[in-house]
Amino acid sequence: FVFPPATGVIRTALHNMDREAREHYSVVIQAKDMAGQVGGLSGSTTVNITLTDVNDNPPRFPQKHYQLYVPESAQVGSAVGKIKANDADTGSNADMKYTIINGDGSGVFSISTDKETREGILSLKKPLNYEKKKSYTLNIEGANTHLDFRFSHLGPFKDVTMLKIIVGDVDEPPLFTMPSYVMEVHENAKIGTAVGTVTAQDPDTANSLVRYFVDHNTEEDRYFTIDASTGTIKTAKIFDREETPWYNITVAASEIDNPGLVSHVPVGIRILDVNDNPPELAREYEIVVCENAKPGQVIQTISATDKDNSANGARFHFSLDEGLSMNPNFSLRNNEDNTASILTRRRRYSRTTQDVYYLPVLISDGGTPPLSSSSTLTIRVCACERDGRVRTCHAEAFLSSAGLSTGALIAILLCVVILLAIVVLFITLRRSKKEPLIISEEDVRENVVTYDDEGGGEEDTEAFDITALRNPSAAEELKYRRDIRPEVKHVPRHHPSSSLDSIDVQEFIKQRLAEADMDPSVPPYDSLQTYAYEGHRSEAGSISSLDSATTHSDQDYNYLGDWGPEFKKLAELYGEIESERTT
């Protein structure tokens, strides 16, 4: 560099300076006063100079021949290799684009440029097949995208290299002869009917044997079977086209030597139609004929439908049932367009004579073999206006002839329902009414129930055993509690027998009390036990009434009459006994 003192401008001193050879320079500049004479002062500074880049270097491949290995199993669209041309420039001056200019692999491979690394990315456009082509040759060009025409004399700013691609052999799964199959089978075909055959081969040079099977992923795949050796598909059920007209299954093929390599192919099976459904009326027809109809009048046009396709039943023929005699009331005309017309044959129809007519119609199709069905049309006779509008039919006419309207019938029905409800209510009240308990006029108490029968008194000894009362030891062995039902059996207790005269009542009661206390079946509450035996040597004498029948009492019962009307009967009873004694 030069620095003329008078200008203060730094200038280059060399021609064609090269940034690629040296990019940075440092220049020291000194300034002196007193015109540089001795004794003057001076100062210096350093100037750093950087050369900027221009596109003066074309790209160059390091090698003129490259070789790349790609297996035939590589996926289409995947990157299989990279290539790069060197450029000494930097920045945008080093940007380049890679292209395939010729070669037999230009239709199989493609190349793109990575702008970050400035590399060429080689990708696969079509699948490789080692058995068909084992290698490809590509001529790849790398060229700058930003040219500086000032340096065009330095040569073309691009370079070309040759790339040879070697295809590697890989054990591949079997390959079907078609990407998909479409087969057909007639409905109602027997189980085991052959539908079609699929074919697959081993693409490798070994040409291994192939085994076929149906991929049972869906329910439809179970309706067909396939021969593992030949690939013949057969039916596994009887099909109905009207139910399902089409089935889709998936067939798989694998090598016998390497079952892990499997390929699949879709198979569509169309069910062909067979004329197995007779035609039928398109809908339920409600046909009405007016009472004032004229002969030859069209009262209804009918049509038919068939579940089979148009090849087996699109043409329908209508006729009356030939097995019956000629219908005197109606006729049928085939319109030759898959419809038929019902016509009247006579004049005047009467609802009172006949309100409903039945017309059997025979419908046949044009399939092979032809099928037919019979349907019965119901024709009602109705009263119509002059313009043909229906006014009323037989149901309303019946009500009119009876002289009762719909409102009158509803009123009658409502009255019957109310009457039945009243009857049911009356019966319920009668059953729920209670009879009074008091039947005696003399007894004014409401909580006393009276009975007319009287007991036998002291002379009635038939209801009990008097011996058991007088001799308690006689019932010693069979003595049970009457207030509860014992839950456990008692071990029988044996006591030494003693005579009646030696029994002490007080000891007897204490003994029974002790037994009751020790009895495990006694409930946890007090109970009253009564013993009908009286002691002896009482100073007051006996108070029992058992022997009173042999003695005469001197008691006066006249005071019973002063007790009121409640004791009137008792006073009269004892009054009669007293009078008998006095007489």
Coordinates of C-alpha atoms in Angstrom, one line a residue:
F1 CA 0.0 0.0 0.0
V2 CA 1.1 3.6 -0.6
F3 CA 0.2 6.8 1.3
P4 CA 1.1 10.0 -0.4
P5 CA 1.5 12.6 2.4
A6 CA -0.1 15.4 0.5
T7 CA -3.5 13.5 -0.2
G8 CA -3.9 11.4 3.0
V9 CA -5.3 8.6 0.9
I10 CA -4.1 5.0 1.2
R11 CA -3.8 3.3 -2.2
T12 CA -2.9 -0.2 -3.3
A13 CA 0.6 -0.7 -4.6
L14 CA 0.0 -4.1 -6.2
H15 CA -2.2 -5.2 -9.1
N16 CA -4.8 -8.0 -8.7
M17 CA -4.6 -8.6 -5.0
D18 CA -6.1 -12.0 -4.1
R19 CA -8.3 -12.4 -1.0
E20 CA -8.0 -16.1 -1.1
A21 CA -4.1 -15.6 -0.7
R22 CA -4.4 -13.0 2.1
E23 CA -7.4 -11.3 3.4
H24 CA -6.2 -9.0 6.2
Y25 CA -3.4 -6.3 6.2
S26 CA -2.2 -3.8 8.9
V27 CA -0.6 -0.5 7.8
V28 CA 1.1 1.9 10.3
I29 CA 0.9 5.6 9.4
Q30 CA 3.0 8.3 11.1
A31 CA 2.3 12.0 11.1
K32 CA 5.1 14.7 12.0
D33 CA 4.9 18.4 12.5
M34 CA 7.5 21.1 11.6
A35 CA 7.4 19.5 8.1
G36 CA 9.3 16.6 9.4
Q37 CA 12.3 18.5 10.6
V38 CA 14.4 17.5 13.5
G39 CA 13.0 18.4 16.8
G40 CA 9.4 18.1 15.6
L41 CA 6.8 15.9 17.3
S42 CA 5.1 12.9 15.6
G43 CA 2.2 10.5 16.1
S44 CA 1.3 7.2 14.5
T45 CA -1.7 4.9 14.0
T46 CA -2.4 1.5 12.7
V47 CA -4.9 0.9 9.8
N48 CA -6.4 -2.6 9.4
I49 CA -7.3 -3.3 5.8
T50 CA -9.6 -6.3 4.8
L51 CA -10.1 -7.4 1.2
T52 CA -13.7 -8.1 0.2
D53 CA -14.6 -11.2 -1.8
V54 CA -15.6 -11.3 -5.5
N55 CA -16.7 -14.3 -7.5
D56 CA -13.4 -14.9 -9.2
N57 CA -13.1 -18.6 -8.4
P58 CA -15.3 -21.3 -10.2
P59 CA -16.5 -24.3 -8.3
R60 CA -14.5 -27.5 -8.6
F61 CA -15.3 -31.2 -7.7
P62 CA -12.5 -32.8 -5.8
Q63 CA -12.9 -36.0 -7.9
K64 CA -13.9 -36.6 -11.5
H65 CA -15.5 -40.0 -10.7
Y66 CA -17.6 -41.0 -7.7
Q67 CA -19.3 -44.3 -6.8
L68 CA -22.3 -44.8 -4.6
Y69 CA -24.0 -48.0 -3.3
V70 CA -27.8 -48.0 -3.0
P71 CA -29.8 -51.1 -1.9
E72 CA -32.8 -52.0 -4.0
S73 CA -35.0 -51.8 -0.9
A74 CA -34.5 -48.1 -0.7
Q75 CA -37.8 -46.2 -0.4
V76 CA -38.9 -43.8 -3.1
G77 CA -38.3 -40.2 -2.1
S78 CA -35.6 -41.0 0.4
A79 CA -32.1 -39.5 0.2
V80 CA -29.5 -42.1 -0.9
G81 CA -26.3 -40.0 -1.1
K82 CA -24.6 -36.5 -1.0
I83 CA -22.0 -34.8 -3.3
K84 CA -20.2 -31.5 -3.0
A85 CA -18.1 -29.2 -5.2
N86 CA -15.6 -26.8 -3.5
D87 CA -15.6 -23.0 -4.1
A88 CA -12.9 -20.8 -2.6
D89 CA -15.2 -17.8 -2.6
T90 CA -17.5 -17.0 0.4
G91 CA -21.0 -15.8 0.9
S92 CA -23.3 -15.6 -2.0
N93 CA -20.3 -15.9 -4.4
A94 CA -20.0 -19.5 -3.3
D95 CA -23.7 -20.4 -3.8
M96 CA -24.3 -23.1 -6.4
K97 CA -26.9 -25.4 -7.9
Y98 CA -26.5 -29.1 -8.7
T99 CA -28.2 -30.7 -11.7
I100 CA -28.1 -34.1 -13.5
I101 CA -27.3 -33.2 -17.1
N102 CA -27.3 -36.7 -18.6
G103 CA -26.9 -40.4 -17.9
D104 CA -29.2 -43.4 -17.8
G105 CA -30.3 -42.8 -14.2
S106 CA -31.7 -39.3 -14.7
G107 CA -35.3 -40.7 -14.6
V108 CA -34.6 -42.8 -11.5
F109 CA -32.7 -40.3 -9.4
S110 CA -33.0 -36.6 -8.6
I111 CA -30.7 -34.1 -7.0
S112 CA -31.3 -31.0 -4.9
T113 CA -29.0 -28.4 -3.2
D114 CA -28.7 -27.8 0.5
K115 CA -28.3 -24.1 0.9
E116 CA -26.7 -24.3 4.3
T117 CA -24.0 -26.9 3.5
R118 CA -23.9 -26.2 -0.3
E119 CA -24.1 -30.0 -0.8
G120 CA -26.0 -31.9 -3.5
I121 CA -28.6 -34.3 -2.0
L122 CA -29.3 -37.4 -4.3
S123 CA -32.9 -38.8 -3.9
L124 CA -34.7 -41.8 -5.4
K125 CA -37.6 -41.1 -7.7
K126 CA -38.5 -44.7 -8.7
P127 CA -38.1 -48.0 -7.0
L128 CA -34.9 -50.0 -7.8
N129 CA -34.8 -53.6 -9.0
Y130 CA -31.6 -55.4 -8.8
E131 CA -32.8 -58.2 -11.0
K132 CA -33.6 -55.7 -13.8
K133 CA -30.8 -53.2 -13.6
K134 CA -27.7 -53.4 -11.4
S135 CA -26.1 -50.0 -11.9
Y136 CA -26.7 -46.4 -13.1
T137 CA -24.4 -43.6 -14.3
L138 CA -25.1 -39.9 -13.7
N139 CA -23.3 -36.8 -14.8
I140 CA -23.7 -34.1 -12.1
E141 CA -23.0 -30.4 -12.7
G142 CA -22.3 -27.9 -10.0
A143 CA -22.6 -24.2 -11.1
N144 CA -22.4 -20.8 -9.3
T145 CA -25.7 -19.0 -9.1
H146 CA -24.3 -15.4 -8.8
L147 CA -21.8 -14.5 -11.6
D148 CA -19.6 -11.4 -11.9
F149 CA -19.1 -10.7 -15.5
R150 CA -15.9 -8.8 -14.8
F151 CA -14.2 -12.1 -14.1
S152 CA -15.9 -14.2 -16.8
H153 CA -12.5 -14.5 -18.5
L154 CA -11.4 -16.7 -15.6
G155 CA -13.2 -19.7 -17.1
P156 CA -16.7 -21.2 -16.8
F157 CA -18.0 -21.0 -13.2
K158 CA -19.2 -24.6 -13.1
D159 CA -17.8 -28.1 -13.0
V160 CA -19.0 -31.6 -13.9
T161 CA -18.3 -35.0 -12.4
M162 CA -19.5 -38.6 -13.1
L163 CA -21.4 -40.6 -10.4
K164 CA -21.8 -44.4 -10.8
I165 CA -24.6 -45.9 -8.6
I166 CA -24.3 -49.6 -7.8
V167 CA -27.7 -51.3 -6.9
G168 CA -27.4 -53.7 -4.1
D169 CA -29.3 -57.0 -4.1
V170 CA -31.8 -57.4 -1.2
D171 CA -34.1 -60.4 -0.3
E172 CA -37.5 -58.9 -1.3
P173 CA -41.1 -60.1 -0.5
P174 CA -43.1 -61.7 -3.2
L175 CA -44.4 -59.4 -5.9
F176 CA -48.0 -59.7 -7.2
T177 CA -48.6 -59.6 -10.9
M178 CA -51.3 -56.9 -10.4
P179 CA -51.6 -54.0 -7.9
S180 CA -55.2 -55.1 -7.2
Y181 CA -57.7 -57.7 -8.3
V182 CA -61.5 -57.6 -9.1
M183 CA -63.4 -60.9 -9.2
E184 CA -67.0 -61.9 -9.6
V185 CA -69.2 -64.8 -8.3
H186 CA -72.9 -65.4 -8.6
E187 CA -75.1 -65.3 -5.5
N188 CA -76.5 -68.5 -4.1
A189 CA -73.3 -70.3 -5.3
K190 CA -72.4 -73.4 -3.4
I191 CA -69.7 -73.2 -0.7
G192 CA -66.3 -73.9 -2.2
T193 CA -67.1 -72.3 -5.6
A194 CA -63.9 -70.9 -7.2
V195 CA -64.0 -67.1 -7.5
G196 CA -60.6 -66.3 -9.0
T197 CA -56.8 -66.7 -8.7
V198 CA -54.1 -64.3 -7.5
T199 CA -50.4 -64.7 -8.6
A200 CA -47.2 -63.6 -6.9
Q201 CA -43.6 -64.4 -7.6
D202 CA -40.3 -64.0 -5.8
P203 CA -38.5 -61.1 -7.6
D204 CA -35.1 -62.3 -6.4
T205 CA -32.8 -64.6 -8.4
A206 CA -33.5 -67.4 -6.0
N207 CA -37.1 -67.5 -7.1
S208 CA -38.4 -69.1 -3.9
L209 CA -41.8 -70.7 -3.6
V210 CA -44.7 -68.5 -2.5
R211 CA -47.4 -69.3 0.1
Y212 CA -50.8 -67.5 -0.1
F213 CA -53.3 -66.7 2.8
V214 CA -56.2 -64.4 3.5
D215 CA -55.5 -61.6 6.0
H216 CA -58.4 -62.1 8.5
N217 CA -58.5 -58.5 9.7
T218 CA -62.3 -58.0 9.0
E219 CA -65.4 -60.1 9.2
E220 CA -65.6 -60.1 5.3
D221 CA -62.2 -61.9 5.1
R222 CA -63.7 -64.9 6.8
Y223 CA -66.2 -65.4 4.0
F224 CA -63.5 -66.6 1.6
T225 CA -60.7 -69.2 1.6
I226 CA -57.6 -69.4 -0.5
D227 CA -55.4 -72.3 -1.7
A228 CA -52.0 -71.7 -0.1
S229 CA -50.1 -73.1 -3.1
T230 CA -52.2 -72.0 -6.1
G231 CA -53.7 -68.7 -4.8
T232 CA -57.3 -69.8 -5.9
I233 CA -59.9 -68.0 -3.9
K234 CA -63.1 -69.9 -3.0
T235 CA -66.4 -69.1 -1.2
A236 CA -66.9 -70.1 2.4
K237 CA -70.6 -69.2 2.6
I238 CA -73.7 -68.7 0.4
F239 CA -74.0 -65.1 -0.6
D240 CA -77.1 -63.0 -1.1
R241 CA -76.6 -60.0 -3.5
E242 CA -79.6 -58.2 -2.1
E243 CA -78.0 -58.3 1.3
T244 CA -74.4 -57.4 0.4
P245 CA -73.4 -56.8 -3.3
W246 CA -69.7 -56.3 -2.8
Y247 CA -66.9 -57.7 -0.6
N248 CA -63.3 -56.4 -0.1
I249 CA -60.6 -58.8 1.2
T250 CA -56.8 -58.7 1.5
V251 CA -54.6 -61.5 0.3
A252 CA -51.1 -61.9 1.5
A253 CA -48.1 -63.8 0.0
S254 CA -44.9 -64.8 1.7
E255 CA -41.8 -66.8 0.7
I256 CA -41.7 -70.3 2.1
D257 CA -38.0 -69.9 2.9
N258 CA -38.5 -66.5 4.6
P259 CA -42.0 -66.2 6.0
G260 CA -41.2 -62.8 7.5
L261 CA -41.2 -61.1 4.0
V262 CA -44.9 -60.6 3.3
S263 CA -46.7 -58.6 0.6
H264 CA -50.4 -57.7 0.4
V265 CA -52.8 -57.0 -2.4
P266 CA -56.5 -55.8 -2.2
V267 CA -59.1 -58.1 -3.9
G268 CA -62.6 -56.8 -4.6
I269 CA -65.3 -59.5 -5.2
R270 CA -68.6 -58.5 -6.8
I271 CA -71.7 -60.7 -6.2
L272 CA -73.6 -61.2 -9.4
D273 CA -77.3 -61.2 -9.4
V274 CA -79.5 -64.2 -9.9
N275 CA -83.3 -63.9 -10.3
D276 CA -84.3 -65.3 -6.9
N277 CA -86.7 -62.7 -5.7
P278 CA -90.3 -62.5 -7.1
P279 CA -91.8 -59.1 -7.8
E280 CA -94.2 -57.5 -5.3
L281 CA -96.4 -54.5 -5.1
A282 CA -94.5 -51.3 -4.5
R283 CA -96.7 -50.4 -1.5
E284 CA -100.0 -51.1 0.2
Y285 CA -102.8 -49.6 -1.8
E286 CA -106.0 -48.2 -0.4
I287 CA -108.4 -48.5 -3.4
V288 CA -111.8 -46.8 -3.3
V289 CA -114.6 -47.2 -5.8
C290 CA -117.5 -44.8 -5.8
E291 CA -121.1 -46.0 -5.7
N292 CA -121.8 -44.0 -8.8
A293 CA -118.8 -45.3 -10.8
K294 CA -119.2 -45.9 -14.5
P295 CA -118.0 -49.0 -16.4
G296 CA -114.4 -48.8 -17.7
Q297 CA -113.4 -46.1 -15.1
V298 CA -109.8 -46.3 -13.8
I299 CA -109.9 -46.3 -10.0
Q300 CA -106.2 -47.1 -9.3
T301 CA -102.8 -47.4 -11.0
I302 CA -100.5 -49.9 -9.3
S303 CA -96.8 -50.6 -9.7
A304 CA -94.3 -53.3 -8.6
T305 CA -90.8 -53.6 -7.4
D306 CA -88.2 -56.3 -7.5
K307 CA -85.1 -56.7 -5.2
D308 CA -83.2 -58.1 -8.1
N309 CA -81.3 -55.7 -10.5
S310 CA -82.6 -54.5 -13.8
A311 CA -81.3 -57.5 -15.7
N312 CA -83.5 -59.9 -13.7
G313 CA -86.8 -58.2 -13.2
A314 CA -87.0 -54.7 -14.6
R315 CA -89.9 -55.8 -16.9
F316 CA -93.1 -56.6 -15.0
H317 CA -96.3 -58.1 -16.3
F318 CA -99.7 -57.7 -14.5
S319 CA -102.7 -60.0 -14.8
L320 CA -105.6 -61.3 -12.9
D321 CA -105.4 -64.8 -11.3
E322 CA -106.2 -67.2 -14.2
G323 CA -107.2 -69.9 -11.7
L324 CA -110.4 -67.9 -10.8
S325 CA -113.4 -67.2 -13.0
M326 CA -113.8 -63.9 -14.7
N327 CA -114.3 -61.1 -12.2
P328 CA -117.7 -59.4 -12.9
N329 CA -116.8 -56.3 -10.9
F330 CA -113.3 -55.2 -11.9
S331 CA -110.7 -55.7 -14.6
L332 CA -107.0 -55.1 -14.9
R333 CA -105.1 -53.5 -17.8
N334 CA -101.4 -54.0 -18.2
N335 CA -99.9 -50.6 -19.3
E336 CA -96.6 -52.2 -20.6
D337 CA -94.6 -49.7 -18.5
N338 CA -94.3 -51.7 -15.3
T339 CA -97.6 -50.4 -14.1
A340 CA -101.2 -51.6 -14.4
S341 CA -104.6 -50.0 -14.1
I342 CA -107.7 -51.2 -12.1
L343 CA -110.9 -50.6 -14.0
T344 CA -114.6 -51.0 -13.1
R345 CA -116.5 -53.5 -15.1
R346 CA -120.1 -52.6 -14.2
R347 CA -122.2 -49.6 -13.2
R348 CA -123.4 -48.8 -9.7
Y349 CA -121.9 -50.3 -6.5
S350 CA -123.8 -50.4 -3.3
R351 CA -122.4 -50.3 0.2
T352 CA -125.4 -52.0 1.7
T353 CA -125.1 -55.0 -0.6
Q354 CA -121.2 -55.3 -0.4
D355 CA -118.8 -52.7 1.0
V356 CA -115.5 -54.5 0.3
Y357 CA -114.2 -56.4 -2.7
Y358 CA -111.0 -58.4 -3.0
L359 CA -109.1 -58.6 -6.3
P360 CA -106.2 -61.1 -6.6
V361 CA -103.4 -59.8 -9.0
L362 CA -100.6 -61.9 -10.4
I363 CA -97.2 -60.1 -11.0
S364 CA -94.4 -61.7 -13.0
D365 CA -90.9 -60.4 -14.0
G366 CA -88.8 -60.8 -17.1
G367 CA -85.8 -62.6 -15.5
T368 CA -84.4 -66.0 -16.2
P369 CA -86.1 -68.0 -15.0
P370 CA -89.1 -65.8 -14.6
L371 CA -90.7 -65.5 -11.2
S372 CA -94.1 -64.4 -10.2
S373 CA -96.1 -63.6 -7.0
S374 CA -99.8 -63.1 -6.2
S375 CA -101.1 -60.2 -4.2
T376 CA -104.7 -59.3 -3.2
L377 CA -106.0 -55.8 -3.5
T378 CA -108.7 -54.5 -1.2
I379 CA -111.3 -52.3 -2.8
R380 CA -113.8 -50.4 -0.6
V381 CA -117.1 -49.0 -1.8
C382 CA -117.7 -45.4 -0.7
A383 CA -120.2 -42.6 -1.4
C384 CA -118.7 -39.9 -3.5
E385 CA -119.5 -36.4 -4.8
R386 CA -120.3 -35.8 -8.4
D387 CA -116.7 -34.7 -9.0
G388 CA -115.4 -38.0 -7.6
R389 CA -114.4 -36.8 -4.1
V390 CA -115.0 -39.4 -1.4
R391 CA -117.7 -38.3 1.0
T392 CA -118.1 -41.3 3.3
C393 CA -117.4 -45.0 3.4
H394 CA -119.1 -48.0 5.0
A395 CA -117.9 -47.4 8.6
E396 CA -119.6 -44.0 8.9
A397 CA -122.6 -45.2 6.9
F398 CA -123.2 -47.9 9.5
L399 CA -123.4 -45.3 12.3
S400 CA -125.7 -43.1 10.2
S401 CA -128.1 -46.0 9.6
A402 CA -128.2 -46.8 13.3
G403 CA -129.3 -43.3 14.0
L404 CA -126.4 -42.6 16.4
S405 CA -123.7 -40.1 16.1
T406 CA -120.2 -40.4 17.5
G407 CA -121.1 -37.9 20.3
A408 CA -124.1 -39.9 21.3
L409 CA -122.1 -43.1 21.6
I410 CA -119.5 -41.3 23.7
A411 CA -122.2 -40.0 26.0
I412 CA -123.8 -43.4 26.4
L413 CA -120.4 -45.0 27.2
L414 CA -119.7 -42.3 29.8
C415 CA -123.0 -42.9 31.6
V416 CA -122.4 -46.6 31.8
V417 CA -118.9 -46.0 33.3
I418 CA -120.4 -43.6 36.0
L419 CA -123.1 -46.2 36.9
L420 CA -120.6 -48.9 37.3
A421 CA -118.5 -46.7 39.6
I422 CA -121.5 -46.0 41.8
V423 CA -122.3 -49.7 42.1
V424 CA -118.8 -50.5 43.1
L425 CA -118.7 -47.8 45.7
F426 CA -122.0 -48.9 47.3
I427 CA -120.8 -52.5 47.5
T428 CA -117.6 -51.4 49.1
L429 CA -119.4 -49.3 51.8
R430 CA -121.8 -52.2 52.6
R431 CA -118.8 -54.5 53.2
S432 CA -116.9 -52.1 55.3
K433 CA -119.9 -51.4 57.7
K434 CA -119.4 -53.1 61.2
E435 CA -122.1 -54.8 63.3
P436 CA -122.6 -53.4 66.8
L437 CA -121.2 -55.5 69.7
I438 CA -123.9 -54.6 72.2
I439 CA -127.2 -56.5 71.6
S440 CA -128.8 -56.1 75.0
E441 CA -130.9 -53.1 75.7
E442 CA -130.2 -53.4 79.5
D443 CA -126.4 -53.2 79.2
V444 CA -125.6 -49.6 78.5
R445 CA -121.8 -50.0 78.6
E446 CA -120.3 -49.9 75.1
N447 CA -117.2 -52.0 76.0
V448 CA -119.1 -55.0 77.4
V449 CA -119.7 -58.0 75.1
T450 CA -122.6 -60.2 76.4
Y451 CA -123.2 -63.9 75.8
D452 CA -126.3 -65.9 76.5
D453 CA -124.7 -69.2 77.6
E454 CA -123.9 -69.9 81.2
G455 CA -121.3 -72.1 82.8
G456 CA -122.0 -75.3 84.7
G457 CA -121.1 -74.0 88.1
E458 CA -119.8 -76.2 90.9
E459 CA -121.5 -79.3 89.5
D460 CA -119.6 -79.2 86.2
T461 CA -116.7 -81.6 86.8
E462 CA -116.4 -82.8 83.2
A463 CA -114.0 -80.1 82.1
F464 CA -111.1 -81.1 84.5
D465 CA -109.8 -84.0 86.5
I466 CA -110.7 -83.4 90.1
T467 CA -108.3 -86.1 91.2
A468 CA -105.3 -84.1 89.9
L469 CA -106.4 -81.1 91.9
R470 CA -106.8 -83.1 95.1
N471 CA -103.5 -85.1 94.7
P472 CA -100.7 -82.9 93.2
S473 CA -98.2 -85.8 93.3
A474 CA -100.3 -87.7 90.7
A475 CA -99.3 -85.1 88.0
E476 CA -95.7 -84.9 89.1
E477 CA -94.2 -86.6 86.1
L478 CA -96.1 -84.6 83.5
K479 CA -95.9 -81.0 84.6
Y480 CA -95.1 -78.3 81.9
R481 CA -95.2 -74.6 82.0
R482 CA -98.2 -73.0 80.3
D483 CA -96.9 -69.4 80.0
I484 CA -94.0 -70.3 77.7
R485 CA -93.0 -73.0 75.3
P486 CA -89.8 -74.8 76.6
E487 CA -86.9 -74.8 74.2
V488 CA -84.9 -77.5 75.8
K489 CA -85.8 -80.9 77.2
H490 CA -85.7 -81.3 80.9
V491 CA -84.1 -84.3 82.4
P492 CA -86.8 -86.2 84.3
R493 CA -86.6 -85.8 88.1
H494 CA -87.5 -88.6 90.4
H495 CA -88.6 -87.9 93.9
P496 CA -89.3 -90.4 96.5
S497 CA -93.0 -91.2 96.7
S498 CA -94.8 -90.1 99.8
S499 CA -98.3 -90.5 100.9
L500 CA -100.9 -87.7 100.7
D501 CA -101.0 -87.3 104.4
S502 CA -97.3 -86.7 104.8
I503 CA -97.2 -83.8 102.2
D504 CA -96.5 -80.4 103.7
V505 CA -98.0 -77.6 101.5
Q506 CA -95.4 -75.1 102.5
E507 CA -92.5 -77.4 101.6
F508 CA -94.3 -78.4 98.4
I509 CA -94.6 -74.8 97.3
K510 CA -90.9 -74.0 98.3
Q511 CA -89.8 -77.1 96.3
R512 CA -91.7 -75.9 93.2
L513 CA -90.4 -72.4 93.6
A514 CA -86.8 -73.7 93.7
E515 CA -87.4 -75.8 90.6
A516 CA -88.8 -72.8 88.8
D517 CA -85.7 -70.7 89.7
M518 CA -83.3 -73.4 88.5
D519 CA -85.2 -74.2 85.3
P520 CA -83.1 -72.9 82.3
S521 CA -86.3 -72.5 80.2
V522 CA -87.9 -70.0 82.6
P523 CA -88.1 -66.6 81.0
P524 CA -86.3 -63.6 82.7
Y525 CA -89.5 -62.3 84.3
D526 CA -91.7 -63.4 87.2
S527 CA -94.6 -65.8 86.5
L528 CA -97.5 -66.8 88.6
Q529 CA -97.9 -70.6 89.1
T530 CA -101.2 -71.7 90.7
Y531 CA -101.7 -75.0 92.5
A532 CA -105.3 -76.0 93.2
Y533 CA -104.6 -77.7 96.6
E534 CA -105.7 -76.4 99.8
G535 CA -104.0 -76.9 103.1
H536 CA -105.6 -78.3 106.3
R537 CA -106.0 -77.4 110.0
S538 CA -107.2 -73.9 109.1
E539 CA -109.0 -72.2 112.0
A540 CA -111.4 -70.5 109.6
G541 CA -112.3 -73.7 108.0
S542 CA -112.5 -74.6 104.4
I543 CA -113.3 -71.8 101.9
S544 CA -113.6 -74.1 98.9
S545 CA -116.8 -74.3 97.1
L546 CA -116.1 -77.8 95.7
D547 CA -118.3 -79.5 98.3
S548 CA -120.9 -76.8 98.7
A549 CA -123.3 -78.8 96.6
T550 CA -124.0 -81.0 99.6
T551 CA -124.7 -78.2 102.0
H552 CA -127.3 -75.4 102.2
S553 CA -126.1 -71.9 102.6
D554 CA -128.0 -69.5 104.8
Q555 CA -126.7 -66.4 103.0
D556 CA -129.3 -63.8 101.9
Y557 CA -129.0 -62.6 98.4
N558 CA -131.7 -59.9 98.5
Y559 CA -129.1 -57.2 98.5
L560 CA -128.3 -58.0 94.9
G561 CA -131.5 -56.2 93.9
D562 CA -130.1 -53.0 95.3
W563 CA -127.1 -53.0 93.0
G564 CA -128.9 -51.7 90.0
P565 CA -130.0 -53.0 86.6
E566 CA -126.6 -54.5 85.8
F567 CA -127.2 -57.2 88.5
K568 CA -130.9 -57.8 87.9
K569 CA -130.4 -61.2 86.3
L570 CA -128.1 -62.3 89.1
A571 CA -130.6 -61.1 91.7
E572 CA -133.5 -63.0 90.0
L573 CA -131.4 -66.2 89.7
Y574 CA -130.5 -66.3 93.4
G575 CA -134.0 -65.2 94.3
E576 CA -135.4 -68.2 92.6
I577 CA -133.0 -70.5 94.4
E578 CA -133.9 -69.0 97.7
S579 CA -137.6 -69.4 97.1
E580 CA -137.1 -73.1 96.2
R581 CA -135.4 -73.7 99.5
T582 CA -138.1 -72.1 101.5
T583 CA -140.7 -74.1 99.8

